[in-house]
Amino acid sequence: MADLLAGKVAAITGAAQGLGAEFAIALAKAGASVVVGDIVSTDETCAAVRALGGQAKGVMLDVTRSESVEAFVDEAVKTFGGLDILVNNAAISGQIRLGSLTDVSSDEWDRVMTVNARGTFECIKAAVRPMKDRGYGKIINIASGTAIKGSPGIPHYVASKGAIISLTRAAARELGGCGIRVNALAPGLTMSEGMKSNPSWSGEIVASNIASRAIKREAVPADLVDTLVFLASPGSDFVTGQTLSVDGGSVMN
Ligand SMILES: NC(=O)c1ccc[n+]([C@@H]2O[C@H](COP(=O)([O-])OP(=O)(O)OC[C@H]3O[C@@H](n4cnc5c(N)ncnc54)[C@H](O)[C@@H]3O)[C@@H](O)[C@H]2O)c1
């Protein structure tokens, strides 16, 4: 496992904490050097990677600003010599305010779509150049089972994740000729730090999520990381344009 991604460089967005931090640590454990970006400090994630003997570089990143995204990708190339793997994880997610469709303001809609959907687009766009240079790349977009189920109470979030699934397909078709694979990982409700800190994601909502699964238990970040590593590794090189649900069998394609 430690050699699976040896010599590879991975960039992970929204990696200060939560699933993004877990993904960065998992990729580093598999041998990749990691560049971690977030709007808040990624020092803790970098320290965790280094404590495992891995290489990490932290960057302040706002995925909604193209200059910031370009600087993030440039840092990967400057520090580690290139970019092989991009994980588009940054999102307004754990802190989202639940509300029915008629409660969501136009500003809230725009904010969620801008970070989640346009942010993913900006990062893919910036990563294409260094990946084309190597004739190889793996892009993993973090979607959500909510986009497939049409979960109520977060219409802007659901729409943003639906956009990510469609963008995954469009990008996979455009970039396959350059050796760049683009897939999405769709978690179900997973008890990340962000989810645990938002009281909206507790009680009946968690219970009904668990009830919808074939494997009836709470999901934790560790349930996702091996699938992420698989999508980043050569073993999935003939897989592109796909959305892989990792949710205990709630969504079935
Ligand atoms: N936890 C779940 O139940 C769940 C389920 C389905 C999908 N997901 C997806 O998994 C990913 C991670 O989930 P999480 O639970 O760790 O979420 P989270 O809200 O805890 O973490 C999101 C991270 O993104 C960062 N971020 C926000 N705006 C940013 C910006 N403009 N630029 C850069 N970084 C920014 C935040 O600072 C934070 O560190 C998200 O894409 C989320 O939508 C999570």
Coordinates of C-alpha atoms and ligand atoms in Angstrom, one line a residue:
M1 CA 0.0 0.0 0.0
A2 CA 2.8 2.4 0.9
D3 CA 4.3 2.1 -2.6
L4 CA 1.0 2.4 -4.5
L5 CA 1.4 6.1 -5.2
A6 CA 5.2 6.4 -4.7
G7 CA 6.6 9.3 -6.7
K8 CA 3.1 10.8 -7.3
V9 CA 2.1 14.3 -6.4
A10 CA -1.5 14.9 -5.1
A11 CA -3.3 18.1 -4.5
I12 CA -6.3 18.1 -2.1
T13 CA -8.7 21.0 -1.7
G14 CA -10.6 21.8 1.6
A15 CA -8.0 19.7 3.5
A16 CA -7.7 21.7 6.7
Q17 CA -9.9 19.1 8.5
G18 CA -12.7 16.6 8.0
L19 CA -12.7 14.3 5.0
G20 CA -10.2 16.4 3.1
A21 CA -7.6 15.9 5.8
E22 CA -8.4 12.2 5.9
F23 CA -7.9 12.0 2.1
A24 CA -4.6 13.8 2.3
I25 CA -3.3 11.5 5.0
A26 CA -4.5 8.4 3.1
L27 CA -2.8 9.5 -0.1
A28 CA 0.4 10.3 1.8
K29 CA 0.2 6.8 3.4
A30 CA 0.0 5.4 -0.1
G31 CA 3.3 7.2 -0.9
A32 CA 2.2 10.4 -2.6
S33 CA 3.6 13.8 -1.7
V34 CA 0.6 16.1 -0.9
V35 CA -0.2 19.7 -1.4
V36 CA -3.1 20.7 0.8
G37 CA -5.2 23.8 0.4
D38 CA -8.0 25.5 2.3
I39 CA -9.3 28.9 3.2
V40 CA -8.1 28.2 6.8
S41 CA -4.8 26.9 8.0
T42 CA -3.8 23.4 6.9
D43 CA -0.9 23.2 9.4
E44 CA -2.5 20.3 11.4
T45 CA -3.0 18.2 8.3
C46 CA 0.6 18.9 7.2
A47 CA 1.9 17.9 10.7
A48 CA -0.1 14.7 10.6
V49 CA 1.3 13.8 7.2
R50 CA 4.9 14.6 8.2
A51 CA 4.4 12.6 11.5
L52 CA 3.8 9.5 9.2
G53 CA 7.1 10.3 7.4
G54 CA 5.3 11.8 4.4
Q55 CA 5.8 15.1 2.5
A56 CA 3.3 17.8 2.7
K57 CA 3.0 21.5 1.6
G58 CA 0.2 23.7 3.0
V59 CA -1.3 26.5 0.9
M60 CA -3.9 29.1 1.6
L61 CA -6.5 28.5 -1.1
D62 CA -9.9 29.9 -2.1
V63 CA -11.3 27.6 -4.8
T64 CA -13.6 30.4 -6.0
R65 CA -10.7 32.6 -7.1
S66 CA -8.9 31.5 -10.2
E67 CA -5.6 33.3 -9.2
S68 CA -5.6 31.5 -5.9
V69 CA -6.3 28.1 -7.6
E70 CA -3.5 28.8 -10.2
A71 CA -1.1 29.5 -7.3
F72 CA -2.1 26.3 -5.5
V73 CA -1.4 24.2 -8.6
D74 CA 1.9 26.1 -9.3
E75 CA 3.0 25.4 -5.7
A76 CA 2.6 21.6 -6.4
V77 CA 4.7 21.9 -9.5
K78 CA 7.3 24.1 -7.8
T79 CA 7.6 22.1 -4.6
F80 CA 7.2 18.5 -5.9
G81 CA 7.9 18.8 -9.6
G82 CA 4.4 18.2 -11.1
L83 CA 0.8 17.2 -10.4
D84 CA -0.6 13.7 -10.9
I85 CA -3.7 13.6 -8.6
L86 CA -6.3 16.3 -7.8
V87 CA -9.0 15.7 -5.2
N88 CA -11.8 18.3 -5.4
N89 CA -13.1 18.1 -1.9
A90 CA -13.6 21.8 -0.8
A91 CA -17.2 22.6 -0.3
I92 CA -19.8 24.3 1.8
S93 CA -21.0 21.1 3.3
G94 CA -20.8 20.5 7.1
Q95 CA -21.8 24.1 7.8
I96 CA -24.7 24.4 5.4
R97 CA -27.9 25.7 6.8
L98 CA -30.8 23.3 6.2
G99 CA -34.0 24.9 4.7
S100 CA -36.7 24.1 2.3
L101 CA -36.5 25.2 -1.3
T102 CA -38.5 28.4 -0.7
D103 CA -36.3 29.3 2.3
V104 CA -33.0 29.3 0.4
S105 CA -32.1 32.9 -0.6
S106 CA -30.6 33.7 -4.0
D107 CA -27.4 34.7 -2.3
E108 CA -27.1 31.4 -0.4
W109 CA -27.8 29.6 -3.7
D110 CA -25.0 31.5 -5.4
R111 CA -22.5 31.0 -2.6
V112 CA -23.0 27.2 -2.5
M113 CA -22.9 26.8 -6.3
T114 CA -19.8 29.1 -6.5
V115 CA -17.8 27.2 -3.9
N116 CA -19.0 23.6 -4.7
A117 CA -19.6 23.7 -8.5
R118 CA -17.5 26.5 -9.9
G119 CA -14.7 25.8 -7.4
T120 CA -14.4 22.3 -8.8
F121 CA -14.4 23.6 -12.3
E122 CA -11.6 26.2 -11.5
C123 CA -9.4 23.5 -10.0
I124 CA -9.9 21.0 -12.9
K125 CA -9.1 23.8 -15.3
A126 CA -5.8 24.7 -13.5
A127 CA -4.7 21.1 -13.1
V128 CA -5.0 20.2 -16.8
R129 CA -1.8 22.0 -17.8
P130 CA 0.6 20.1 -15.5
M131 CA -1.2 16.9 -16.0
K132 CA -1.0 17.3 -19.8
D133 CA 2.7 17.9 -19.4
R134 CA 3.0 14.4 -17.9
G135 CA 0.4 12.8 -20.2
Y136 CA -1.3 11.4 -17.2
G137 CA -3.6 12.5 -14.4
K138 CA -6.3 11.4 -12.0
I139 CA -9.0 13.8 -10.9
I140 CA -11.4 12.8 -8.2
N141 CA -14.4 15.1 -7.5
I142 CA -16.2 14.6 -4.2
A143 CA -19.9 14.5 -5.1
S144 CA -22.7 13.3 -2.8
G145 CA -25.4 10.7 -2.7
T146 CA -27.8 13.5 -2.1
A147 CA -27.5 14.5 -5.8
I148 CA -28.7 11.1 -6.9
K149 CA -31.4 10.8 -4.2
G150 CA -32.6 14.4 -4.5
S151 CA -32.5 14.8 -0.7
P152 CA -34.8 17.5 0.6
G153 CA -33.8 20.5 2.8
I154 CA -30.6 21.4 0.9
P155 CA -31.6 22.1 -2.7
H156 CA -28.6 24.3 -3.5
Y157 CA -26.2 21.7 -2.2
V158 CA -27.9 18.9 -4.1
A159 CA -27.8 21.0 -7.3
S160 CA -24.1 21.8 -6.8
K161 CA -23.3 18.1 -6.4
G162 CA -25.4 17.2 -9.4
A163 CA -23.3 19.7 -11.4
I164 CA -20.2 18.0 -10.2
I165 CA -21.4 14.6 -11.4
S166 CA -22.2 16.1 -14.8
L167 CA -18.9 18.0 -15.0
T168 CA -17.1 14.7 -14.1
R169 CA -18.6 13.1 -17.2
A170 CA -17.9 16.1 -19.5
A171 CA -14.3 16.5 -18.3
A172 CA -13.7 12.7 -18.6
R173 CA -14.7 12.8 -22.3
E174 CA -12.7 16.0 -23.0
L175 CA -9.5 15.0 -21.2
G176 CA -9.3 11.2 -21.8
G177 CA -7.2 11.8 -24.9
C178 CA -4.6 13.5 -22.7
G179 CA -4.4 10.6 -20.3
I180 CA -6.4 12.4 -17.6
R181 CA -9.0 10.3 -15.8
V182 CA -11.9 12.0 -14.1
N183 CA -14.2 10.3 -11.6
A184 CA -16.4 11.2 -8.7
L185 CA -16.7 9.7 -5.3
A186 CA -20.2 10.1 -3.8
P187 CA -20.3 9.6 0.0
G188 CA -23.5 9.2 1.9
L189 CA -23.9 11.0 5.2
T190 CA -20.5 10.5 6.9
M191 CA -19.7 11.6 10.4
S192 CA -16.8 13.9 9.6
E193 CA -15.7 16.7 12.0
G194 CA -17.9 19.2 10.1
M195 CA -21.0 17.0 10.3
K196 CA -20.5 16.2 14.0
S197 CA -20.2 20.0 14.8
N198 CA -23.5 20.8 13.1
P199 CA -26.5 19.9 15.3
S200 CA -28.7 19.8 12.2
W201 CA -26.9 16.5 11.2
S202 CA -28.0 14.4 14.1
G203 CA -31.0 12.5 15.5
E204 CA -33.7 11.6 13.0
I205 CA -31.7 12.7 9.9
V206 CA -28.9 10.4 10.8
A207 CA -31.3 7.6 11.7
S208 CA -33.2 7.8 8.4
N209 CA -30.0 7.8 6.5
I210 CA -28.8 4.6 8.2
A211 CA -32.2 3.0 7.6
S212 CA -31.9 3.7 3.8
R213 CA -28.7 1.6 3.7
A214 CA -28.2 -2.0 2.9
I215 CA -25.4 -2.0 5.6
K216 CA -27.2 -0.3 8.5
R217 CA -24.6 1.6 10.4
E218 CA -23.2 5.1 10.7
A219 CA -20.5 6.0 8.1
V220 CA -17.1 7.3 9.2
P221 CA -14.3 8.9 7.1
A222 CA -12.3 5.6 7.2
D223 CA -15.1 4.1 5.1
L224 CA -14.2 6.3 2.2
V225 CA -10.4 6.5 2.0
D226 CA -9.6 3.2 0.3
T227 CA -12.0 4.0 -2.5
L228 CA -10.3 7.4 -2.9
V229 CA -6.9 5.8 -3.0
F230 CA -8.2 3.3 -5.6
L231 CA -9.5 6.1 -7.8
A232 CA -6.1 7.8 -7.5
S233 CA -4.0 4.7 -8.3
P234 CA -3.0 3.0 -11.5
G235 CA -5.5 0.1 -10.8
S236 CA -8.3 2.4 -11.9
D237 CA -6.6 3.7 -15.0
F238 CA -9.4 2.3 -17.3
V239 CA -12.1 3.9 -15.2
T240 CA -13.3 7.4 -16.1
G241 CA -16.4 9.5 -16.1
Q242 CA -17.9 7.4 -13.2
T243 CA -19.5 8.3 -9.9
L244 CA -18.8 5.7 -7.3
S245 CA -21.2 5.7 -4.3
V246 CA -19.7 4.8 -1.0
D247 CA -22.6 4.8 1.4
G248 CA -23.4 1.3 2.6
G249 CA -25.7 0.7 -0.3
S250 CA -28.1 3.6 0.0
V251 CA -27.8 4.6 -3.6
M252 CA -27.7 1.7 -6.1
N253 CA -26.9 2.4 -9.7
Ligands
LIG1 N1 -19.5 14.4 5.5 C1 -20.6 14.0 4.7 O1 -21.6 13.5 5.2 C2 -20.5 14.2 3.2 C3 -21.5 13.5 2.4 C4 -21.4 13.6 1.1 C5 -20.4 14.4 0.5 N2 -19.6 15.1 1.3 C6 -18.6 15.9 0.6 O2 -17.3 15.6 1.1 C7 -16.4 16.8 1.2 C8 -15.9 17.0 2.6 O3 -16.9 16.9 3.5 P1 -16.7 17.3 5.0 O4 -17.8 16.7 5.8 O5 -15.3 17.1 5.4 O6 -17.0 18.9 4.9 P2 -16.6 20.2 5.8 O7 -17.6 21.2 5.6 O8 -16.2 19.7 7.1 O9 -15.2 20.6 5.1 C9 -15.1 21.3 3.9 C10 -13.7 22.0 3.8 O10 -13.8 22.9 2.7 C11 -13.1 24.1 3.0 N3 -13.6 25.2 2.2 C12 -14.8 25.8 2.2 N4 -14.8 26.8 1.3 C13 -13.6 26.8 0.6 C14 -13.0 27.6 -0.4 N5 -13.7 28.6 -1.0 N6 -11.8 27.3 -0.8 C15 -11.1 26.3 -0.2 N7 -11.6 25.5 0.8 C16 -12.8 25.8 1.2 C17 -13.6 24.3 4.5 O11 -12.7 25.3 5.2 C18 -13.5 22.9 5.1 O12 -12.2 22.6 5.6 C19 -17.3 17.9 0.7 O13 -17.2 18.1 -0.7 C20 -18.7 17.4 1.0 O14 -19.7 18.0 0.2 C21 -19.6 15.0 2.6

